Amino acid sequence: MSQLFSPVTVRGTTFPNRVVVSPLCMYSAVDGLPQPWHFAHLSTFARGKAGLVFTEATAVEAIGRITPKCLGIWTDEQAQALKPITAFIEEMGCIPGIQLAHAGRKASTSPPFEGAQPLAADHPERWDIVGPSGIPTADNFPVPHELTADEIKQLVTSFAAAARRSLDAGFKVIEIHGAHGYLLHSFLSPVSNQRTDQYGGDIQGRMLFPLEVSKAVRAEVGEDVPLFFRISAIDGIEGGWTMDDSVTLAKALGEAGIDVVDCSSGGVSGAPRFRVADDGKPLNKSSARQPGFQVPYAQRIRNETDLKTMAVGVIIDPEQAEQIASSGQADFVALGREIMHNPFWPLHAARTLGDDPEFNLWPKQYKWAVDRRAQIAPLNQ
Ligand SMILES: Cc1cc2nc3c(=O)[nH]c(=O)nc-3n(C[C@H](O)[C@H](O)[C@H](O)COP(=O)(O)O)c2cc1C
């Protein structure tokens, strides 16, 4: 059996395989509540048998949404509405996961298919945004309110409460979103955090809020629940967060109760202007479109800490994914755009890797028919 399709256990949860649906914002919620689209979207990946299916970034408070159409879990009603989705994912033998998020100074924008711009001052749904310091994320963004220490403590509580509701909703895995320039990442990066209190200054100060959130979530969910933390391994801009910083953070996250570091990059201030590999060498401009361009980040953290890692970013081919898993670069392999393009990617990948010659992974409702189709037209992908 391939490594990609071998099970892996983290704390109290055994994942049937290492293929993960990366968090994917759909900008289709109403008042933070999931809609039929969310059920259709996430249940399709479960029918495709991804081992772990993450929700999109799900806000821990209303002003933590990226757009007015983002999913939320700041109320019990929102948590209850997610239950049919988690139940179906489990019914398919997959693990339901939720990404808990706060968009911070990148909140109150329009969805990408409407421009991804800050909502205008007279827009009926806009809200005031918050961040570590009064520094906008880009020239056309508003200046965020600088959170007070008391407001930060309140947000730690909001993350913990959202974690509790996530368990009530049936999620078995929680990922804390600490990447892409959103609130927790903006505290980590010296580009966006220029505070002079305990939540700023050197890396220890800048890590404090994300670590407090991680500890509070771990305390809330107990010892059995696997916790993932998504990082932007590098900012990719002059004077920004570096790969060495990420190793320091990962070690501290491990002590705070995190099990898996999910290695993405960029987002603190527009698009990364340059990228470096783990050996410090610059990658060329188009590297963000090259297969597996972020895998070295996951590999380095896996090598230099006791933690498990998840790789993400332009992972397309089954053989590429298997190589990442079997060579020990990462424990989980997450797909975003490719699995939207082909939601049954895991079923086809298992065939390609020789793990499912009898179509046994397929849902029974499809297996008997797909089996027969194969007799008519040999099917391998
Ligand atoms: C439509 C879309 C929505 C996304 N939403 C999120 C999100 O909610 N949270 C997050 O951490 N990343 C989000 N991402 C980033 C993906 O999770 C993933 O890291 C990225 O697309 C790279 O993987 P890929 O090359 O397989 O697409 C999103 C990406 C896309 C394309």
Short mmCIF file of C-alpha atoms and ligand atoms in Angstrom, two decimals:
data_model
loop_
_atom_site.label_atom_id
_atom_site.label_comp_id
_atom_site.label_asym_id
_atom_site.label_seq_id
_atom_site.Cartn_x
_atom_site.Cartn_y
_atom_site.Cartn_z
CA MET A 1 0.00 0.00 0.00
CA SER A 2 1.15 3.54 -0.72
CA GLN A 3 2.07 5.81 2.16
CA LEU A 4 -0.54 8.33 0.92
CA PHE A 5 -3.35 5.82 1.48
CA SER A 6 -2.05 4.30 4.68
CA PRO A 7 -3.85 5.38 7.84
CA VAL A 8 -2.26 7.73 10.36
CA THR A 9 -3.24 8.33 13.97
CA VAL A 10 -2.93 11.65 15.78
CA ARG A 11 -4.03 11.57 19.42
CA GLY A 12 -7.53 10.01 19.48
CA THR A 13 -8.22 10.14 15.74
CA THR A 14 -7.19 7.72 13.00
CA PHE A 15 -7.27 9.23 9.53
CA PRO A 16 -8.06 6.69 6.79
CA ASN A 17 -5.49 8.31 4.49
CA ARG A 18 -3.25 11.40 4.31
CA VAL A 19 -5.14 13.33 1.62
CA VAL A 20 -6.61 16.56 3.00
CA VAL A 21 -9.05 19.05 1.53
CA SER A 22 -7.39 22.37 2.27
CA PRO A 23 -9.63 25.10 3.72
CA LEU A 24 -11.44 26.78 0.81
CA CYS A 25 -13.51 29.93 1.31
CA MET A 26 -16.76 29.81 -0.64
CA TYR A 27 -18.11 33.29 0.20
CA SER A 28 -21.61 31.82 0.22
CA ALA A 29 -22.78 31.93 3.84
CA VAL A 30 -25.63 34.06 5.18
CA ASP A 31 -25.02 35.65 8.60
CA GLY A 32 -22.19 33.13 9.05
CA LEU A 33 -24.59 30.21 8.53
CA PRO A 34 -23.81 27.39 6.09
CA GLN A 35 -26.08 27.11 3.05
CA PRO A 36 -26.96 24.16 0.78
CA TRP A 37 -23.84 25.08 -1.21
CA HIS A 38 -21.63 24.25 1.78
CA PHE A 39 -23.22 20.83 2.18
CA ALA A 40 -22.83 20.12 -1.54
CA HIS A 41 -19.25 21.39 -1.62
CA LEU A 42 -17.92 19.56 1.44
CA SER A 43 -19.94 16.38 1.04
CA THR A 44 -18.57 15.94 -2.48
CA PHE A 45 -15.04 15.70 -1.10
CA ALA A 46 -16.25 13.14 1.43
CA ARG A 47 -17.76 11.08 -1.39
CA GLY A 48 -14.33 11.43 -3.02
CA LYS A 49 -12.83 9.93 0.21
CA ALA A 50 -10.32 12.56 1.24
CA GLY A 51 -9.05 11.45 4.65
CA LEU A 52 -9.64 14.87 6.23
CA VAL A 53 -12.08 17.48 4.94
CA PHE A 54 -11.58 20.98 6.29
CA THR A 55 -14.20 23.70 6.24
CA GLU A 56 -13.24 27.10 4.94
CA ALA A 57 -11.88 29.74 7.33
CA THR A 58 -14.68 29.96 9.90
CA ALA A 59 -14.82 33.14 11.91
CA VAL A 60 -14.71 33.16 15.70
CA GLU A 61 -16.48 36.52 15.80
CA ALA A 62 -18.53 38.48 13.27
CA ILE A 63 -15.82 41.05 12.54
CA GLY A 64 -13.37 38.18 11.98
CA ARG A 65 -14.98 37.28 8.65
CA ILE A 66 -13.07 38.14 5.48
CA THR A 67 -16.34 39.07 3.77
CA PRO A 68 -19.97 39.37 4.92
CA LYS A 69 -20.50 36.02 3.15
CA CYS A 70 -17.94 34.03 5.16
CA LEU A 71 -18.79 31.15 7.47
CA GLY A 72 -18.86 31.73 11.23
CA ILE A 73 -19.06 29.80 14.48
CA TRP A 74 -19.56 32.57 17.00
CA THR A 75 -23.09 31.35 17.84
CA ASP A 76 -24.59 28.00 18.85
CA GLU A 77 -27.04 28.30 15.95
CA GLN A 78 -24.13 28.38 13.50
CA ALA A 79 -22.59 25.31 15.14
CA GLN A 80 -25.85 23.36 14.97
CA ALA A 81 -26.24 24.24 11.29
CA LEU A 82 -22.87 22.60 10.54
CA LYS A 83 -23.95 19.26 12.05
CA PRO A 84 -25.45 17.68 8.89
CA ILE A 85 -22.15 18.38 7.12
CA THR A 86 -19.96 16.75 9.78
CA ALA A 87 -22.36 13.81 10.05
CA PHE A 88 -22.21 13.14 6.31
CA ILE A 89 -18.41 13.41 6.18
CA GLU A 90 -18.19 10.81 8.97
CA GLU A 91 -20.78 8.60 7.29
CA MET A 92 -18.38 8.42 4.32
CA GLY A 93 -15.57 7.26 6.67
CA CYS A 94 -13.73 10.59 6.48
CA ILE A 95 -12.72 13.00 9.24
CA PRO A 96 -14.43 16.41 9.46
CA GLY A 97 -12.14 19.32 10.37
CA ILE A 98 -12.78 23.02 10.88
CA GLN A 99 -10.45 25.95 10.36
CA LEU A 100 -11.00 28.61 13.05
CA ALA A 101 -10.08 32.06 11.86
CA HIS A 102 -10.10 35.79 12.39
CA ALA A 103 -9.38 37.97 9.38
CA GLY A 104 -8.13 40.93 11.43
CA ARG A 105 -6.95 43.82 9.28
CA LYS A 106 -7.88 41.94 6.07
CA ALA A 107 -11.58 41.69 7.05
CA SER A 108 -14.59 43.57 5.66
CA THR A 109 -13.80 43.01 2.00
CA SER A 110 -15.76 41.83 -1.04
CA PRO A 111 -15.36 38.22 -2.29
CA PRO A 112 -12.72 37.57 -4.98
CA PHE A 113 -15.41 37.17 -7.61
CA GLU A 114 -16.52 40.72 -6.75
CA GLY A 115 -13.02 42.21 -6.63
CA ALA A 116 -11.63 41.30 -3.15
CA GLN A 117 -11.49 44.97 -2.18
CA PRO A 118 -12.24 46.66 1.17
CA LEU A 119 -15.96 47.44 1.46
CA ALA A 120 -16.53 51.15 0.86
CA ALA A 121 -17.16 53.44 3.84
CA ASP A 122 -20.85 53.74 2.87
CA HIS A 123 -21.35 49.99 2.22
CA PRO A 124 -24.24 48.77 4.43
CA GLU A 125 -22.34 45.63 5.50
CA ARG A 126 -18.88 47.08 6.23
CA TRP A 127 -17.33 47.03 9.70
CA ASP A 128 -14.32 48.46 11.51
CA ILE A 129 -11.28 46.20 11.28
CA VAL A 130 -8.75 45.34 13.98
CA GLY A 131 -5.06 44.45 14.07
CA PRO A 132 -1.92 44.47 16.19
CA SER A 133 -0.93 48.01 15.12
CA GLY A 134 -2.46 50.85 13.16
CA ILE A 135 -0.86 49.69 9.92
CA PRO A 136 -3.06 48.88 6.91
CA THR A 137 -2.34 45.71 4.94
CA ALA A 138 -2.15 47.66 1.67
CA ASP A 139 -2.48 51.29 0.60
CA ASN A 140 -6.17 50.98 -0.28
CA PHE A 141 -7.10 49.26 3.02
CA PRO A 142 -8.39 51.14 6.09
CA VAL A 143 -6.17 51.63 9.13
CA PRO A 144 -7.09 48.90 11.67
CA HIS A 145 -7.95 49.65 15.27
CA GLU A 146 -4.98 48.62 17.44
CA LEU A 147 -6.31 45.94 19.77
CA THR A 148 -5.84 46.58 23.49
CA ALA A 149 -4.42 43.85 25.72
CA ASP A 150 -7.90 43.34 27.19
CA GLU A 151 -9.41 42.96 23.72
CA ILE A 152 -6.73 40.39 22.89
CA LYS A 153 -7.61 38.39 26.01
CA GLN A 154 -11.26 38.50 24.95
CA LEU A 155 -10.31 37.13 21.52
CA VAL A 156 -8.43 34.23 23.14
CA THR A 157 -11.71 33.40 24.87
CA SER A 158 -13.58 33.69 21.55
CA PHE A 159 -11.25 31.15 19.90
CA ALA A 160 -11.74 28.76 22.84
CA ALA A 161 -15.53 29.16 22.72
CA ALA A 162 -15.48 28.53 18.96
CA ALA A 163 -13.43 25.37 19.59
CA ARG A 164 -16.05 24.14 22.06
CA ARG A 165 -18.84 24.81 19.54
CA SER A 166 -16.79 23.01 16.85
CA LEU A 167 -16.81 19.83 18.93
CA ASP A 168 -20.54 20.26 19.55
CA ALA A 169 -20.97 20.52 15.77
CA GLY A 170 -19.22 17.18 15.31
CA PHE A 171 -15.78 18.26 14.11
CA LYS A 172 -12.97 15.89 15.06
CA VAL A 173 -10.05 18.14 14.10
CA ILE A 174 -9.47 21.85 14.61
CA GLU A 175 -7.05 23.98 12.65
CA ILE A 176 -6.12 27.45 13.93
CA HIS A 177 -5.56 29.83 11.02
CA GLY A 178 -2.28 31.59 11.67
CA ALA A 179 -1.38 32.35 8.06
CA HIS A 180 -2.04 34.58 5.04
CA GLY A 181 -1.85 37.92 6.86
CA TYR A 182 -4.98 37.35 8.92
CA LEU A 183 -5.14 38.29 12.60
CA LEU A 184 -2.79 35.74 14.20
CA HIS A 185 -0.23 35.98 11.41
CA SER A 186 -0.35 39.78 11.61
CA PHE A 187 0.73 39.50 15.26
CA LEU A 188 3.63 37.21 14.32
CA SER A 189 5.07 39.31 11.53
CA PRO A 190 7.26 42.34 12.32
CA VAL A 191 5.82 43.92 9.16
CA SER A 192 2.38 44.29 10.74
CA ASN A 193 3.12 44.11 14.49
CA GLN A 194 4.93 47.14 15.84
CA ARG A 195 3.46 47.03 19.34
CA THR A 196 5.53 48.00 22.34
CA ASP A 197 3.56 45.98 24.95
CA GLN A 198 3.87 42.27 25.83
CA TYR A 199 2.20 41.28 22.50
CA GLY A 200 4.89 42.92 20.35
CA GLY A 201 8.61 43.54 20.17
CA ASP A 202 10.82 40.47 19.76
CA ILE A 203 9.62 37.13 18.41
CA GLN A 204 8.63 35.93 21.90
CA GLY A 205 6.27 38.90 22.26
CA ARG A 206 4.88 38.58 18.74
CA MET A 207 4.21 34.85 19.28
CA LEU A 208 2.38 35.43 22.56
CA PHE A 209 -1.17 35.90 21.21
CA PRO A 210 -1.07 32.91 18.77
CA LEU A 211 0.39 30.77 21.57
CA GLU A 212 -2.26 31.91 24.05
CA VAL A 213 -4.92 30.98 21.49
CA SER A 214 -3.34 27.56 20.93
CA LYS A 215 -3.13 26.84 24.66
CA ALA A 216 -6.70 28.01 25.26
CA VAL A 217 -8.02 25.84 22.42
CA ARG A 218 -6.06 22.82 23.67
CA ALA A 219 -7.41 23.37 27.22
CA GLU A 220 -10.96 23.61 25.85
CA VAL A 221 -10.91 20.49 23.64
CA GLY A 222 -8.98 18.16 25.97
CA GLU A 223 -6.15 15.77 25.11
CA ASP A 224 -7.81 13.62 22.43
CA VAL A 225 -8.49 16.13 19.67
CA PRO A 226 -5.81 16.67 17.00
CA LEU A 227 -4.93 20.35 16.59
CA PHE A 228 -3.45 21.78 13.40
CA PHE A 229 -2.00 25.30 13.07
CA ARG A 230 -1.60 26.88 9.62
CA ILE A 231 1.42 29.15 9.29
CA SER A 232 2.77 31.37 6.59
CA ALA A 233 6.26 29.88 6.77
CA ILE A 234 7.72 33.01 5.18
CA ASP A 235 6.39 36.49 4.51
CA GLY A 236 8.57 36.73 1.43
CA ILE A 237 9.16 40.45 1.90
CA GLU A 238 12.14 42.43 3.19
CA GLY A 239 12.21 42.54 6.99
CA GLY A 240 9.40 39.98 7.27
CA TRP A 241 8.84 36.64 9.00
CA THR A 242 11.41 34.01 8.00
CA MET A 243 11.75 30.23 7.88
CA ASP A 244 13.98 30.35 10.98
CA ASP A 245 11.17 32.20 12.77
CA SER A 246 8.79 29.43 11.69
CA VAL A 247 10.98 26.77 13.26
CA THR A 248 11.04 28.76 16.52
CA LEU A 249 7.25 29.14 16.36
CA ALA A 250 6.69 25.46 15.56
CA LYS A 251 8.65 24.37 18.65
CA ALA A 252 6.59 26.73 20.82
CA LEU A 253 3.35 25.55 19.18
CA GLY A 254 4.27 21.97 20.07
CA GLU A 255 4.61 22.97 23.71
CA ALA A 256 1.27 24.78 23.48
CA GLY A 257 -0.51 21.59 22.38
CA ILE A 258 -0.42 21.77 18.58
CA ASP A 259 0.16 18.46 16.75
CA VAL A 260 0.45 19.36 13.07
CA VAL A 261 1.95 22.46 11.44
CA ASP A 262 0.29 23.23 8.11
CA CYS A 263 2.85 25.08 5.99
CA SER A 264 1.59 27.77 3.66
CA SER A 265 3.23 31.15 3.00
CA GLY A 266 2.77 34.83 2.23
CA GLY A 267 -0.18 37.17 2.58
CA VAL A 268 0.93 39.63 5.22
CA SER A 269 1.20 42.51 2.82
CA GLY A 270 -0.02 41.86 -0.67
CA ALA A 271 1.60 39.09 -2.70
CA PRO A 272 5.04 37.83 -1.64
CA ARG A 273 7.63 39.71 -3.66
CA PHE A 274 10.34 37.11 -3.36
CA ARG A 275 10.53 33.65 -1.95
CA VAL A 276 13.37 31.68 -0.47
CA ALA A 277 13.79 27.96 -0.18
CA ASP A 278 14.72 26.32 3.10
CA ASP A 279 18.38 26.53 2.11
CA GLY A 280 18.02 30.32 1.90
CA LYS A 281 18.40 30.44 -1.89
CA PRO A 282 15.92 32.69 -3.70
CA LEU A 283 13.31 30.89 -5.75
CA ASN A 284 12.43 32.39 -9.09
CA LYS A 285 9.44 34.67 -9.59
CA SER A 286 7.06 32.05 -10.86
CA SER A 287 7.86 29.65 -8.02
CA ALA A 288 4.38 30.07 -6.54
CA ARG A 289 3.05 28.23 -9.56
CA GLN A 290 5.58 25.41 -9.39
CA PRO A 291 4.48 22.00 -8.10
CA GLY A 292 5.12 21.58 -4.40
CA PHE A 293 6.71 25.02 -3.96
CA GLN A 294 5.88 25.09 -0.23
CA VAL A 295 6.84 21.49 0.53
CA PRO A 296 10.38 22.46 1.72
CA TYR A 297 8.80 24.45 4.56
CA ALA A 298 6.87 21.40 5.80
CA GLN A 299 9.96 19.25 5.41
CA ARG A 300 12.20 21.55 7.44
CA ILE A 301 9.73 21.83 10.32
CA ARG A 302 9.26 18.06 10.32
CA ASN A 303 13.04 17.57 10.40
CA GLU A 304 13.72 20.10 13.14
CA THR A 305 10.81 19.49 15.53
CA ASP A 306 8.84 16.57 16.96
CA LEU A 307 5.72 17.75 15.16
CA LYS A 308 3.86 16.36 12.22
CA THR A 309 3.46 18.60 9.18
CA MET A 310 1.04 19.18 6.32
CA ALA A 311 2.25 20.25 2.88
CA VAL A 312 0.09 22.34 0.55
CA GLY A 313 0.47 24.30 -2.65
CA VAL A 314 0.31 23.11 -6.27
CA ILE A 315 0.13 19.43 -5.42
CA ILE A 316 -1.50 17.89 -8.46
CA ASP A 317 -0.32 14.38 -9.32
CA PRO A 318 -0.85 11.25 -7.22
CA GLU A 319 2.82 10.32 -7.65
CA GLN A 320 3.89 13.77 -6.44
CA ALA A 321 1.65 13.46 -3.38
CA GLU A 322 2.94 9.95 -2.68
CA GLN A 323 6.53 11.15 -2.97
CA ILE A 324 5.87 13.87 -0.36
CA ALA A 325 4.31 11.38 2.05
CA SER A 326 6.71 8.47 1.51
CA SER A 327 9.91 10.53 1.60
CA GLY A 328 8.88 11.97 4.97
CA GLN A 329 8.54 15.56 3.78
CA ALA A 330 5.08 15.80 5.35
CA ASP A 331 2.56 13.59 7.14
CA PHE A 332 -0.48 15.09 5.41
CA VAL A 333 -0.86 16.33 1.85
CA ALA A 334 -3.46 19.04 1.28
CA LEU A 335 -5.05 19.96 -2.03
CA GLY A 336 -7.01 23.07 -2.88
CA ARG A 337 -7.54 24.04 -6.49
CA GLU A 338 -6.84 20.56 -7.87
CA ILE A 339 -9.44 18.90 -5.67
CA MET A 340 -12.03 21.55 -6.61
CA HIS A 341 -11.24 20.70 -10.22
CA ASN A 342 -11.53 16.98 -9.50
CA PRO A 343 -13.36 16.31 -6.19
CA PHE A 344 -12.91 12.54 -6.63
CA TRP A 345 -9.13 13.01 -6.80
CA PRO A 346 -8.45 10.61 -3.88
CA LEU A 347 -10.46 7.79 -5.49
CA HIS A 348 -8.59 8.19 -8.77
CA ALA A 349 -5.23 8.64 -7.01
CA ALA A 350 -5.73 5.40 -5.07
CA ARG A 351 -6.32 3.60 -8.39
CA THR A 352 -3.27 5.22 -9.97
CA LEU A 353 -1.09 4.19 -7.01
CA GLY A 354 -2.44 0.62 -7.19
CA ASP A 355 -4.19 0.76 -3.83
CA ASP A 356 -7.76 0.18 -4.96
CA PRO A 357 -7.89 -2.31 -7.85
CA GLU A 358 -11.41 -3.46 -6.91
CA PHE A 359 -12.94 0.02 -6.44
CA ASN A 360 -13.48 -0.82 -2.77
CA LEU A 361 -12.84 2.77 -1.70
CA TRP A 362 -15.77 4.01 -3.77
CA PRO A 363 -19.10 4.70 -2.04
CA LYS A 364 -21.26 1.57 -2.42
CA GLN A 365 -23.86 3.60 -4.30
CA TYR A 366 -21.29 4.14 -7.07
CA LYS A 367 -18.98 1.13 -6.73
CA TRP A 368 -21.21 -1.45 -8.40
CA ALA A 369 -21.76 0.82 -11.40
CA VAL A 370 -18.21 2.12 -11.73
CA ASP A 371 -17.00 -1.46 -11.52
CA ARG A 372 -19.13 -2.33 -14.56
CA ARG A 373 -18.09 0.80 -16.37
CA ALA A 374 -14.49 -0.39 -16.03
CA GLN A 375 -15.39 -3.60 -17.83
CA ILE A 376 -16.63 -1.57 -20.76
CA ALA A 377 -13.97 1.13 -20.82
CA PRO A 378 -10.80 0.39 -18.81
CA LEU A 379 -10.75 3.11 -16.20
CA ASN A 380 -7.67 4.11 -14.36
CA GLN A 381 -8.08 7.83 -13.78
C1 LIG B 1 -11.01 29.43 -3.52
C2 LIG B 1 -9.94 29.35 -2.46
C3 LIG B 1 -10.29 29.59 -1.14
C4 LIG B 1 -9.34 29.50 -0.13
N1 LIG B 1 -9.71 29.66 1.18
C5 LIG B 1 -8.81 29.46 2.18
C6 LIG B 1 -9.20 29.47 3.54
O1 LIG B 1 -10.38 29.61 3.88
N2 LIG B 1 -8.24 29.28 4.48
C7 LIG B 1 -6.94 29.07 4.15
O2 LIG B 1 -6.10 28.90 5.03
N3 LIG B 1 -6.54 29.01 2.86
C8 LIG B 1 -7.45 29.19 1.88
N4 LIG B 1 -7.06 29.06 0.57
C9 LIG B 1 -5.71 28.56 0.28
C10 LIG B 1 -5.79 27.04 0.08
O3 LIG B 1 -6.21 26.38 1.26
C11 LIG B 1 -4.42 26.47 -0.36
O4 LIG B 1 -3.51 26.66 0.67
C12 LIG B 1 -3.91 27.11 -1.63
O5 LIG B 1 -4.94 27.20 -2.60
C13 LIG B 1 -2.75 26.35 -2.21
O6 LIG B 1 -3.10 25.02 -2.52
P1 LIG B 1 -3.47 24.57 -4.04
O7 LIG B 1 -2.28 24.95 -4.88
O8 LIG B 1 -3.68 23.09 -3.95
O9 LIG B 1 -4.70 25.33 -4.44
C14 LIG B 1 -7.99 29.20 -0.45
C15 LIG B 1 -7.64 29.01 -1.79
C16 LIG B 1 -8.61 29.06 -2.79
C17 LIG B 1 -8.20 28.79 -4.20
#
